[in-house]
Amino acid sequence: MKSGAGWLASATQEEIDAFLGDLSENALMALPWLFEFWALPHQLAPEGAWKTWVIMGGRGAGKTRAGAEWVRAQVEGATPLAPGRARRVALVAETLDQGREVLVKGESGILACSPPDRRPKWISGRNVLEWENGAVAQVFSAHDPESLRGPQFDAAWADELAKWPKAQAAWDQLQFALRLGTNPQQVVTTTPRNVEVLKAILQNPSSVVTHAPTEANRAYLAESFLSEVQARYGGTMLGRQELEGVLVEEADGALWSRPMISAAQAGPVPEVQRVVVAVDPPVTATKASDECGIVVVGADTRGPVGQWRALVLADRSVKGATPDGWARAALAAMEEFGAERLVVEVNQGGDLVTQVVRQVDPLVPVREVRATRGKWLRAEPVAALYEQGRVAHAPGLSALEVQMMKMARTGWQGQGSPDRLDALVWAMTELMIEPAGRIGRPGVRSI
């Protein structure tokens, strides 16, 4: 039998009609309950001897349906009375109400996903589901970790773990209780948040992860919902978390906190008189090399310099580009935003960096800058402008904003090089820091 969402998505209507026409009446009646046929790739359990399967995705990405179907697959046998792989299941949600209304009775919950001859009975007084084959699933609240002390299970479903109020304590108690059978397993369905318990689970060698953005499940979502949330949150840090399902981490002691960046996103947009494009070139030009940071920043320079405000207009960074490629990308950004100057870091290539740019445009105004201090020392006065509420962000800067939250006073906490952030720092220094008299001398600026 053909199966999988990949085939459904690519098949023509004629192929689908022909496939359905070949099925018997019994097969057609069973088809709605065969989740493996309809499932998206991120909704199917990975192979292997894993302990924890984390389904991490955006809002509406189909996480709840995947969790409910996994529970079904654990408890159901070949016939309604035959035993399955699991007989004792823990269903842990943020509250008992959410466990009942989402995991059990929700539109994508266990009852809705179960065919009539396999549907369990809900016993509300005990917060328990009972199957005819003797399997039992009990709902627990993450608000009460101690309620998991005593029971024991061979399978568990933890829903929206990243927003549990007592996440670490509830997760720890669940691990002690998951001790029945030869290979007790658990599934975690969650929209990611920067919480330690989730990060520790993801780093555990016995964990596997599937991931999908909200967009992956668009066939089952209202088009107006997708249009609205994409227009409002697309390209923002919140959108990266809630729509793309990406874990956005903030380093300990970060120069830029999440509230600081959120304030820049929501703040008043200044009218800019000056615009520059800053470039942080990579050391090499291969697909595996660091990105070439290209960031566009404008400034409202009316009034005293201490009252100037900046607007980060765009991030045009490129990866794996040749020197000619990133030079053209930077010059295209200058033309797009009417920038007056190109600010280029020359630590890696010296005079050759400027020569590369001038080979494309011999007349472009270039300001060369050289880094002589650590990254966080250069970034600190720029972060201070954010603390003062003097910087605003245009939409579409989520990749840059993620790098910003990984720059700490102890140094860069991310992987690779913070090329986008370096370019931002150079642009802000040119427009806001140097005019204030904190640094500056003619020629190549060194900070």
Tab-separated table of C-alpha atoms in Angstrom:
chain	number	residue	atom	x	y	z
A	1	MET	CA	0.000	0.000	0.000
A	2	LYS	CA	1.189	3.487	-0.813
A	3	SER	CA	1.660	5.458	2.372
A	4	GLY	CA	2.939	8.669	3.825
A	5	ALA	CA	2.170	12.350	3.547
A	6	GLY	CA	4.955	12.683	0.984
A	7	TRP	CA	3.034	10.562	-1.513
A	8	LEU	CA	-0.247	12.343	-0.785
A	9	ALA	CA	1.353	15.740	-1.281
A	10	SER	CA	2.914	14.829	-4.637
A	11	ALA	CA	0.196	12.575	-6.097
A	12	THR	CA	-2.174	13.883	-8.727
A	13	GLN	CA	-5.930	13.759	-8.179
A	14	GLU	CA	-6.128	10.992	-10.775
A	15	GLU	CA	-3.559	8.919	-8.866
A	16	ILE	CA	-5.415	9.430	-5.593
A	17	ASP	CA	-8.750	8.495	-7.163
A	18	ALA	CA	-7.204	5.377	-8.712
A	19	PHE	CA	-5.651	4.348	-5.405
A	20	LEU	CA	-8.885	4.780	-3.474
A	21	GLY	CA	-10.822	2.982	-6.196
A	22	ASP	CA	-8.698	-0.135	-5.731
A	23	LEU	CA	-9.478	-0.411	-2.012
A	24	SER	CA	-12.122	-2.720	-0.604
A	25	GLU	CA	-14.988	-1.348	1.460
A	26	ASN	CA	-13.346	-2.537	4.679
A	27	ALA	CA	-10.030	-0.955	3.686
A	28	LEU	CA	-11.772	2.345	2.942
A	29	MET	CA	-13.464	2.277	6.351
A	30	ALA	CA	-10.135	1.601	8.070
A	31	LEU	CA	-8.140	4.193	6.124
A	32	PRO	CA	-9.014	7.228	8.335
A	33	TRP	CA	-7.557	5.412	11.358
A	34	LEU	CA	-4.257	4.412	9.700
A	35	PHE	CA	-2.119	7.273	10.945
A	36	GLU	CA	1.037	6.123	9.176
A	37	PHE	CA	-0.739	6.745	5.879
A	38	TRP	CA	-1.709	10.337	6.698
A	39	ALA	CA	1.145	11.370	8.991
A	40	LEU	CA	3.709	14.025	8.204
A	41	PRO	CA	7.354	12.915	8.565
A	42	HIS	CA	7.875	14.708	11.895
A	43	GLN	CA	4.834	12.914	13.347
A	44	LEU	CA	6.283	9.416	12.927
A	45	ALA	CA	8.458	7.900	15.644
A	46	PRO	CA	12.124	7.469	14.669
A	47	GLU	CA	13.596	3.999	14.586
A	48	GLY	CA	16.109	2.787	17.148
A	49	ALA	CA	16.365	2.128	20.880
A	50	TRP	CA	15.724	5.683	22.066
A	51	LYS	CA	14.366	6.595	25.506
A	52	THR	CA	12.841	9.994	24.736
A	53	TRP	CA	11.333	11.246	21.489
A	54	VAL	CA	10.993	15.041	21.414
A	55	ILE	CA	8.525	16.407	18.871
A	56	MET	CA	9.427	20.075	18.692
A	57	GLY	CA	7.364	22.312	16.467
A	58	GLY	CA	5.487	25.533	15.968
A	59	ARG	CA	1.912	26.206	16.982
A	60	GLY	CA	-0.464	23.948	15.079
A	61	ALA	CA	2.317	21.779	13.646
A	62	GLY	CA	0.494	18.569	14.606
A	63	LYS	CA	2.365	17.744	17.809
A	64	THR	CA	-0.708	16.745	19.818
A	65	ARG	CA	-1.954	14.398	17.096
A	66	ALA	CA	1.471	12.774	16.928
A	67	GLY	CA	1.519	12.250	20.696
A	68	ALA	CA	-1.977	10.779	20.763
A	69	GLU	CA	-1.228	8.410	17.880
A	70	TRP	CA	2.010	7.284	19.546
A	71	VAL	CA	0.084	6.389	22.694
A	72	ARG	CA	-2.384	4.433	20.545
A	73	ALA	CA	0.491	2.556	18.913
A	74	GLN	CA	1.864	1.626	22.336
A	75	VAL	CA	-1.319	0.317	23.950
A	76	GLU	CA	-3.222	-1.258	21.034
A	77	GLY	CA	-2.695	-4.861	19.967
A	78	ALA	CA	-3.547	-6.729	16.779
A	79	THR	CA	-7.160	-7.032	17.937
A	80	PRO	CA	-9.189	-4.947	20.404
A	81	LEU	CA	-8.529	-7.429	23.217
A	82	ALA	CA	-4.900	-8.239	22.356
A	83	PRO	CA	-2.218	-6.608	24.542
A	84	GLY	CA	-0.008	-3.906	23.125
A	85	ARG	CA	3.596	-2.947	23.912
A	86	ALA	CA	2.547	-0.813	26.894
A	87	ARG	CA	-0.036	-1.340	29.624
A	88	ARG	CA	0.583	1.573	31.998
A	89	VAL	CA	0.889	5.062	30.480
A	90	ALA	CA	1.422	8.456	32.156
A	91	LEU	CA	-0.140	11.485	30.449
A	92	VAL	CA	1.488	14.584	31.944
A	93	ALA	CA	0.221	18.062	31.057
A	94	GLU	CA	0.657	21.474	32.670
A	95	THR	CA	-2.675	21.042	34.501
A	96	LEU	CA	-5.241	18.277	34.919
A	97	ASP	CA	-7.743	20.337	32.924
A	98	GLN	CA	-5.326	20.625	29.994
A	99	GLY	CA	-4.555	16.939	30.183
A	100	ARG	CA	-8.249	16.111	30.008
A	101	GLU	CA	-9.282	18.712	27.410
A	102	VAL	CA	-6.252	18.442	25.112
A	103	LEU	CA	-4.564	15.048	25.475
A	104	VAL	CA	-7.725	13.010	26.095
A	105	LYS	CA	-10.776	14.859	24.744
A	106	GLY	CA	-9.221	17.371	22.358
A	107	GLU	CA	-9.799	17.439	18.603
A	108	SER	CA	-6.426	15.721	18.185
A	109	GLY	CA	-6.567	13.849	21.488
A	110	ILE	CA	-6.601	10.125	22.155
A	111	LEU	CA	-10.392	9.665	22.056
A	112	ALA	CA	-10.769	11.505	18.749
A	113	CYS	CA	-7.926	9.515	17.172
A	114	SER	CA	-9.183	6.094	18.257
A	115	PRO	CA	-11.422	3.975	15.988
A	116	PRO	CA	-14.749	2.930	17.530
A	117	ASP	CA	-13.645	-0.636	18.281
A	118	ARG	CA	-10.431	0.552	20.013
A	119	ARG	CA	-11.735	3.650	21.779
A	120	PRO	CA	-10.900	3.663	25.501
A	121	LYS	CA	-13.313	4.641	28.261
A	122	TRP	CA	-12.726	7.911	30.120
A	123	ILE	CA	-13.244	7.625	33.883
A	124	SER	CA	-13.398	11.254	34.986
A	125	GLY	CA	-13.379	10.613	38.729
A	126	ARG	CA	-9.943	8.950	38.462
A	127	ASN	CA	-8.571	10.913	35.463
A	128	VAL	CA	-7.971	7.575	33.757
A	129	LEU	CA	-8.421	6.072	30.281
A	130	GLU	CA	-9.107	2.328	30.166
A	131	TRP	CA	-8.839	0.135	27.062
A	132	GLU	CA	-10.637	-3.155	26.600
A	133	ASN	CA	-7.307	-4.986	26.504
A	134	GLY	CA	-6.529	-3.822	30.044
A	135	ALA	CA	-4.187	-0.932	29.217
A	136	VAL	CA	-4.552	2.181	31.380
A	137	ALA	CA	-3.436	5.784	30.881
A	138	GLN	CA	-3.595	8.222	33.788
A	139	VAL	CA	-3.512	12.034	33.555
A	140	PHE	CA	-1.123	13.959	35.832
A	141	SER	CA	-0.528	17.658	36.434
A	142	ALA	CA	2.984	19.085	36.224
A	143	HIS	CA	1.899	21.450	39.012
A	144	ASP	CA	1.999	18.440	41.331
A	145	PRO	CA	5.262	16.508	40.745
A	146	GLU	CA	4.703	14.458	43.903
A	147	SER	CA	1.643	12.821	42.334
A	148	LEU	CA	4.100	10.917	40.116
A	149	ARG	CA	5.789	9.438	43.166
A	150	GLY	CA	4.493	5.887	43.606
A	151	PRO	CA	2.912	4.922	40.270
A	152	GLN	CA	5.003	3.138	37.649
A	153	PHE	CA	4.729	3.082	33.866
A	154	ASP	CA	6.127	1.580	30.691
A	155	ALA	CA	5.262	4.604	28.507
A	156	ALA	CA	4.599	8.322	28.993
A	157	TRP	CA	3.480	11.379	27.067
A	158	ALA	CA	4.670	14.775	28.333
A	159	ASP	CA	2.850	17.662	26.641
A	160	GLU	CA	4.167	21.263	26.416
A	161	LEU	CA	6.966	20.480	28.848
A	162	ALA	CA	8.701	23.798	28.130
A	163	LYS	CA	5.951	25.713	29.928
A	164	TRP	CA	5.490	23.445	32.936
A	165	PRO	CA	5.683	25.548	36.138
A	166	LYS	CA	7.749	22.928	38.002
A	167	ALA	CA	9.329	21.386	34.941
A	168	GLN	CA	12.511	19.936	36.420
A	169	ALA	CA	10.812	18.399	39.458
A	170	ALA	CA	7.941	16.929	37.423
A	171	TRP	CA	10.320	15.565	34.783
A	172	ASP	CA	12.577	13.989	37.411
A	173	GLN	CA	9.657	12.229	39.101
A	174	LEU	CA	8.429	10.959	35.749
A	175	GLN	CA	11.850	9.428	35.036
A	176	PHE	CA	11.768	7.522	38.327
A	177	ALA	CA	8.270	6.232	37.512
A	178	LEU	CA	9.095	5.105	33.956
A	179	ARG	CA	10.445	1.712	34.971
A	180	LEU	CA	8.212	-1.053	33.625
A	181	GLY	CA	8.883	-3.332	30.658
A	182	THR	CA	12.067	-3.988	28.739
A	183	ASN	CA	12.313	-0.594	27.039
A	184	PRO	CA	10.121	2.089	28.642
A	185	GLN	CA	9.801	5.105	26.339
A	186	GLN	CA	8.316	8.582	26.446
A	187	VAL	CA	7.304	11.224	23.942
A	188	VAL	CA	7.586	14.967	24.577
A	189	THR	CA	5.432	17.304	22.484
A	190	THR	CA	6.349	20.948	22.946
A	191	THR	CA	6.806	24.341	21.427
A	192	PRO	CA	10.400	25.147	22.415
A	193	ARG	CA	11.373	27.612	25.097
A	194	ASN	CA	14.738	28.444	26.571
A	195	VAL	CA	14.383	26.296	29.696
A	196	GLU	CA	17.128	24.139	31.172
A	197	VAL	CA	15.119	20.934	31.444
A	198	LEU	CA	14.326	20.920	27.715
A	199	LYS	CA	17.905	21.733	26.755
A	200	ALA	CA	19.180	18.900	28.936
A	201	ILE	CA	16.738	16.446	27.335
A	202	LEU	CA	17.810	17.484	23.849
A	203	GLN	CA	21.465	16.939	24.766
A	204	ASN	CA	20.853	13.482	26.222
A	205	PRO	CA	22.317	10.744	23.965
A	206	SER	CA	19.170	8.639	24.480
A	207	SER	CA	16.931	11.368	23.028
A	208	VAL	CA	15.800	11.706	19.418
A	209	VAL	CA	14.157	14.787	17.914
A	210	THR	CA	11.762	15.517	15.081
A	211	HIS	CA	10.924	19.086	14.203
A	212	ALA	CA	8.491	21.025	12.052
A	213	PRO	CA	7.261	24.604	11.663
A	214	THR	CA	3.595	25.566	11.743
A	215	GLU	CA	3.680	25.786	7.951
A	216	ALA	CA	4.249	22.014	7.648
A	217	ASN	CA	0.674	21.360	8.785
A	218	ARG	CA	-0.973	24.069	6.690
A	219	ALA	CA	-3.408	21.610	5.082
A	220	TYR	CA	-5.183	21.339	8.459
A	221	LEU	CA	-5.007	25.006	9.471
A	222	ALA	CA	-7.135	28.006	8.504
A	223	GLU	CA	-5.456	30.013	5.757
A	224	SER	CA	-6.468	33.230	7.513
A	225	PHE	CA	-4.663	32.062	10.668
A	226	LEU	CA	-1.444	31.377	8.751
A	227	SER	CA	-1.618	34.682	6.894
A	228	GLU	CA	-2.253	36.662	10.067
A	229	VAL	CA	0.444	35.104	12.238
A	230	GLN	CA	3.028	35.169	9.442
A	231	ALA	CA	2.328	38.825	8.758
A	232	ARG	CA	2.499	39.716	12.434
A	233	TYR	CA	5.243	37.430	13.741
A	234	GLY	CA	7.182	36.191	10.705
A	235	GLY	CA	10.857	37.114	10.927
A	236	THR	CA	10.643	37.949	14.644
A	237	MET	CA	12.228	36.114	17.547
A	238	LEU	CA	8.791	35.159	18.872
A	239	GLY	CA	7.872	33.841	15.437
A	240	ARG	CA	11.059	31.823	15.299
A	241	GLN	CA	9.990	30.113	18.525
A	242	GLU	CA	6.218	29.860	18.114
A	243	LEU	CA	5.936	29.389	14.328
A	244	GLU	CA	9.222	27.815	13.291
A	245	GLY	CA	9.517	25.746	16.460
A	246	VAL	CA	13.167	26.701	16.935
A	247	LEU	CA	14.729	26.755	20.392
A	248	VAL	CA	15.991	30.325	20.920
A	249	GLU	CA	18.595	30.300	23.665
A	250	GLU	CA	19.827	33.244	25.700
A	251	ALA	CA	23.354	32.904	27.073
A	252	ASP	CA	24.009	33.413	30.779
A	253	GLY	CA	25.000	37.031	31.287
A	254	ALA	CA	23.943	37.917	27.738
A	255	LEU	CA	24.540	41.516	26.692
A	256	TRP	CA	21.165	41.432	24.957
A	257	SER	CA	18.262	39.869	26.815
A	258	ARG	CA	15.014	38.732	25.270
A	259	PRO	CA	13.090	41.718	26.780
A	260	MET	CA	15.655	44.154	25.351
A	261	ILE	CA	15.225	42.743	21.858
A	262	SER	CA	11.444	42.572	22.223
A	263	ALA	CA	11.466	46.254	23.182
A	264	ALA	CA	13.491	47.059	20.050
A	265	GLN	CA	10.964	45.166	17.940
A	266	ALA	CA	8.002	46.979	19.480
A	267	GLY	CA	9.505	50.447	19.887
A	268	PRO	CA	8.730	53.528	17.773
A	269	VAL	CA	10.408	53.505	14.370
A	270	PRO	CA	12.696	56.502	13.889
A	271	GLU	CA	12.900	58.478	10.673
A	272	VAL	CA	16.478	57.973	9.474
A	273	GLN	CA	18.714	60.527	7.785
A	274	ARG	CA	21.887	58.436	7.558
A	275	VAL	CA	22.248	54.790	6.479
A	276	VAL	CA	25.324	52.576	6.374
A	277	VAL	CA	25.958	48.954	5.430
A	278	ALA	CA	28.516	47.054	7.505
A	279	VAL	CA	30.320	43.900	6.365
A	280	ASP	CA	32.146	41.285	8.427
A	281	PRO	CA	33.855	39.082	5.781
A	282	PRO	CA	34.541	35.379	6.414
A	283	VAL	CA	38.060	33.984	6.510
A	284	THR	CA	37.316	31.521	3.701
A	285	ALA	CA	34.723	31.218	0.966
A	286	THR	CA	33.414	27.665	1.066
A	287	LYS	CA	29.984	26.207	1.820
A	288	ALA	CA	31.263	25.181	5.263
A	289	SER	CA	32.757	28.575	6.095
A	290	ASP	CA	31.233	31.170	8.419
A	291	GLU	CA	28.692	33.593	7.059
A	292	CYS	CA	29.571	36.980	5.690
A	293	GLY	CA	27.716	39.358	7.983
A	294	ILE	CA	25.993	42.154	6.076
A	295	VAL	CA	23.757	44.415	8.166
A	296	VAL	CA	22.016	47.676	7.244
A	297	VAL	CA	21.489	50.322	9.946
A	298	GLY	CA	20.027	53.808	9.753
A	299	ALA	CA	20.028	56.660	12.268
A	300	ASP	CA	17.864	59.632	13.085
A	301	THR	CA	20.600	62.228	13.558
A	302	ARG	CA	18.426	65.224	14.336
A	303	GLY	CA	19.072	66.982	17.618
A	304	PRO	CA	21.933	66.397	20.099
A	305	VAL	CA	23.964	63.252	19.462
A	306	GLY	CA	22.912	61.810	22.822
A	307	GLN	CA	19.319	61.754	21.560
A	308	TRP	CA	19.959	60.059	18.225
A	309	ARG	CA	18.059	56.834	17.607
A	310	ALA	CA	18.993	53.942	15.329
A	311	LEU	CA	16.939	51.564	13.215
A	312	VAL	CA	18.320	48.182	12.165
A	313	LEU	CA	16.822	47.998	8.697
A	314	ALA	CA	17.906	44.624	7.312
A	315	ASP	CA	20.177	41.615	7.582
A	316	ARG	CA	21.553	40.670	4.163
A	317	SER	CA	24.169	38.174	5.395
A	318	VAL	CA	25.229	35.410	2.992
A	319	LYS	CA	26.871	32.019	3.517
A	320	GLY	CA	29.346	30.246	1.272
A	321	ALA	CA	29.691	33.236	-1.050
A	322	THR	CA	32.869	34.068	-2.926
A	323	PRO	CA	34.480	37.459	-2.192
A	324	ASP	CA	32.878	38.776	-5.361
A	325	GLY	CA	29.544	37.332	-4.219
A	326	TRP	CA	29.471	38.952	-0.781
A	327	ALA	CA	30.777	42.232	-2.218
A	328	ARG	CA	27.898	42.338	-4.686
A	329	ALA	CA	25.422	41.452	-1.924
A	330	ALA	CA	26.727	44.313	0.207
A	331	LEU	CA	26.604	46.807	-2.661
A	332	ALA	CA	23.093	45.669	-3.542
A	333	ALA	CA	22.064	46.404	0.056
A	334	MET	CA	23.611	49.862	-0.218
A	335	GLU	CA	21.596	50.590	-3.336
A	336	GLU	CA	18.389	49.146	-1.885
A	337	PHE	CA	18.490	51.338	1.222
A	338	GLY	CA	20.318	54.362	-0.154
A	339	ALA	CA	23.316	53.887	2.150
A	340	GLU	CA	25.991	56.551	2.171
A	341	ARG	CA	28.908	54.318	3.176
A	342	LEU	CA	30.153	50.746	3.339
A	343	VAL	CA	31.880	49.849	6.617
A	344	VAL	CA	34.205	46.854	6.183
A	345	GLU	CA	36.205	44.935	8.782
A	346	VAL	CA	39.703	44.304	7.421
A	347	ASN	CA	41.159	42.015	10.088
A	348	GLN	CA	40.987	38.909	7.929
A	349	GLY	CA	41.932	40.253	4.518
A	350	GLY	CA	43.548	43.636	5.062
A	351	ASP	CA	43.709	45.827	1.943
A	352	LEU	CA	42.436	42.950	-0.181
A	353	VAL	CA	38.965	43.295	1.363
A	354	THR	CA	38.557	46.847	0.096
A	355	GLN	CA	40.097	45.875	-3.245
A	356	VAL	CA	37.446	43.191	-3.682
A	357	VAL	CA	34.703	45.787	-3.172
A	358	ARG	CA	36.327	48.324	-5.496
A	359	GLN	CA	36.636	45.747	-8.254
A	360	VAL	CA	32.853	45.706	-8.313
A	361	ASP	CA	32.346	49.448	-7.742
A	362	PRO	CA	35.512	51.618	-7.849
A	363	LEU	CA	33.702	54.688	-6.502
A	364	VAL	CA	31.903	53.236	-3.498
A	365	PRO	CA	32.642	55.119	-0.228
A	366	VAL	CA	34.387	52.607	2.074
A	367	ARG	CA	35.327	52.947	5.737
A	368	GLU	CA	37.814	50.310	6.909
A	369	VAL	CA	37.641	49.173	10.530
A	370	ARG	CA	39.930	46.889	12.485
A	371	ALA	CA	39.135	44.935	15.649
A	372	THR	CA	41.752	45.245	18.394
A	373	ARG	CA	39.559	44.374	21.385
A	374	GLY	CA	37.430	41.363	22.254
A	375	LYS	CA	34.027	41.000	20.682
A	376	TRP	CA	32.095	41.620	23.867
A	377	LEU	CA	34.081	44.790	24.613
A	378	ARG	CA	33.183	46.132	21.182
A	379	ALA	CA	29.571	45.042	21.604
A	380	GLU	CA	29.033	46.437	25.110
A	381	PRO	CA	28.497	50.119	24.167
A	382	VAL	CA	26.085	49.023	21.441
A	383	ALA	CA	24.127	46.944	23.968
A	384	ALA	CA	23.972	50.051	26.166
A	385	LEU	CA	22.099	51.867	23.380
A	386	TYR	CA	19.468	49.120	23.520
A	387	GLU	CA	19.211	49.494	27.285
A	388	GLN	CA	18.581	53.199	26.746
A	389	GLY	CA	15.743	52.412	24.314
A	390	ARG	CA	17.534	54.127	21.426
A	391	VAL	CA	17.440	51.271	18.910
A	392	ALA	CA	14.505	49.862	16.936
A	393	HIS	CA	14.357	46.713	14.816
A	394	ALA	CA	12.602	46.222	11.506
A	395	PRO	CA	10.944	42.800	10.921
A	396	GLY	CA	12.981	39.903	9.523
A	397	LEU	CA	15.992	39.999	11.874
A	398	SER	CA	15.456	36.771	13.838
A	399	ALA	CA	18.788	35.157	12.856
A	400	LEU	CA	20.654	38.282	13.953
A	401	GLU	CA	18.633	38.502	17.176
A	402	VAL	CA	19.481	34.898	18.063
A	403	GLN	CA	23.197	35.745	17.767
A	404	MET	CA	22.718	38.823	19.926
A	405	MET	CA	21.364	36.746	22.815
A	406	LYS	CA	24.412	34.473	22.681
A	407	MET	CA	26.949	37.252	23.247
A	408	ALA	CA	27.785	37.330	26.961
A	409	ARG	CA	30.210	39.277	29.087
A	410	THR	CA	32.328	36.125	29.175
A	411	GLY	CA	32.460	36.085	25.376
A	412	TRP	CA	30.636	34.495	22.455
A	413	GLN	CA	28.561	31.489	23.587
A	414	GLY	CA	27.394	30.261	20.190
A	415	GLN	CA	28.929	28.099	17.506
A	416	GLY	CA	31.040	29.432	14.677
A	417	SER	CA	31.499	33.175	14.481
A	418	PRO	CA	28.870	35.867	15.219
A	419	ASP	CA	29.283	37.494	11.812
A	420	ARG	CA	25.853	39.094	11.734
A	421	LEU	CA	26.381	40.544	15.203
A	422	ASP	CA	29.868	41.788	14.311
A	423	ALA	CA	28.427	43.591	11.296
A	424	LEU	CA	25.725	45.139	13.492
A	425	VAL	CA	28.340	46.369	15.972
A	426	TRP	CA	30.426	47.966	13.206
A	427	ALA	CA	27.384	49.721	11.726
A	428	MET	CA	26.170	50.997	15.103
A	429	THR	CA	29.667	52.136	15.994
A	430	GLU	CA	29.904	54.123	12.771
A	431	LEU	CA	26.513	55.782	13.184
A	432	MET	CA	26.018	56.103	16.945
A	433	ILE	CA	29.122	55.395	19.033
A	434	GLU	CA	31.898	57.188	17.155
A	435	PRO	CA	29.943	60.449	16.671
A	436	ALA	CA	29.378	60.554	20.433
A	437	GLY	CA	33.149	60.907	20.866
A	438	ARG	CA	33.774	57.588	22.608
A	439	ILE	CA	36.277	56.483	19.980
A	440	GLY	CA	37.612	57.802	16.743
A	441	ARG	CA	40.580	58.901	14.744
A	442	PRO	CA	41.112	59.502	11.024
A	443	GLY	CA	41.747	56.586	8.675
A	444	VAL	CA	41.208	52.986	9.692
A	445	ARG	CA	39.186	52.860	12.881
A	446	SER	CA	40.395	50.361	15.473
A	447	ILE	CA	38.249	49.339	18.422
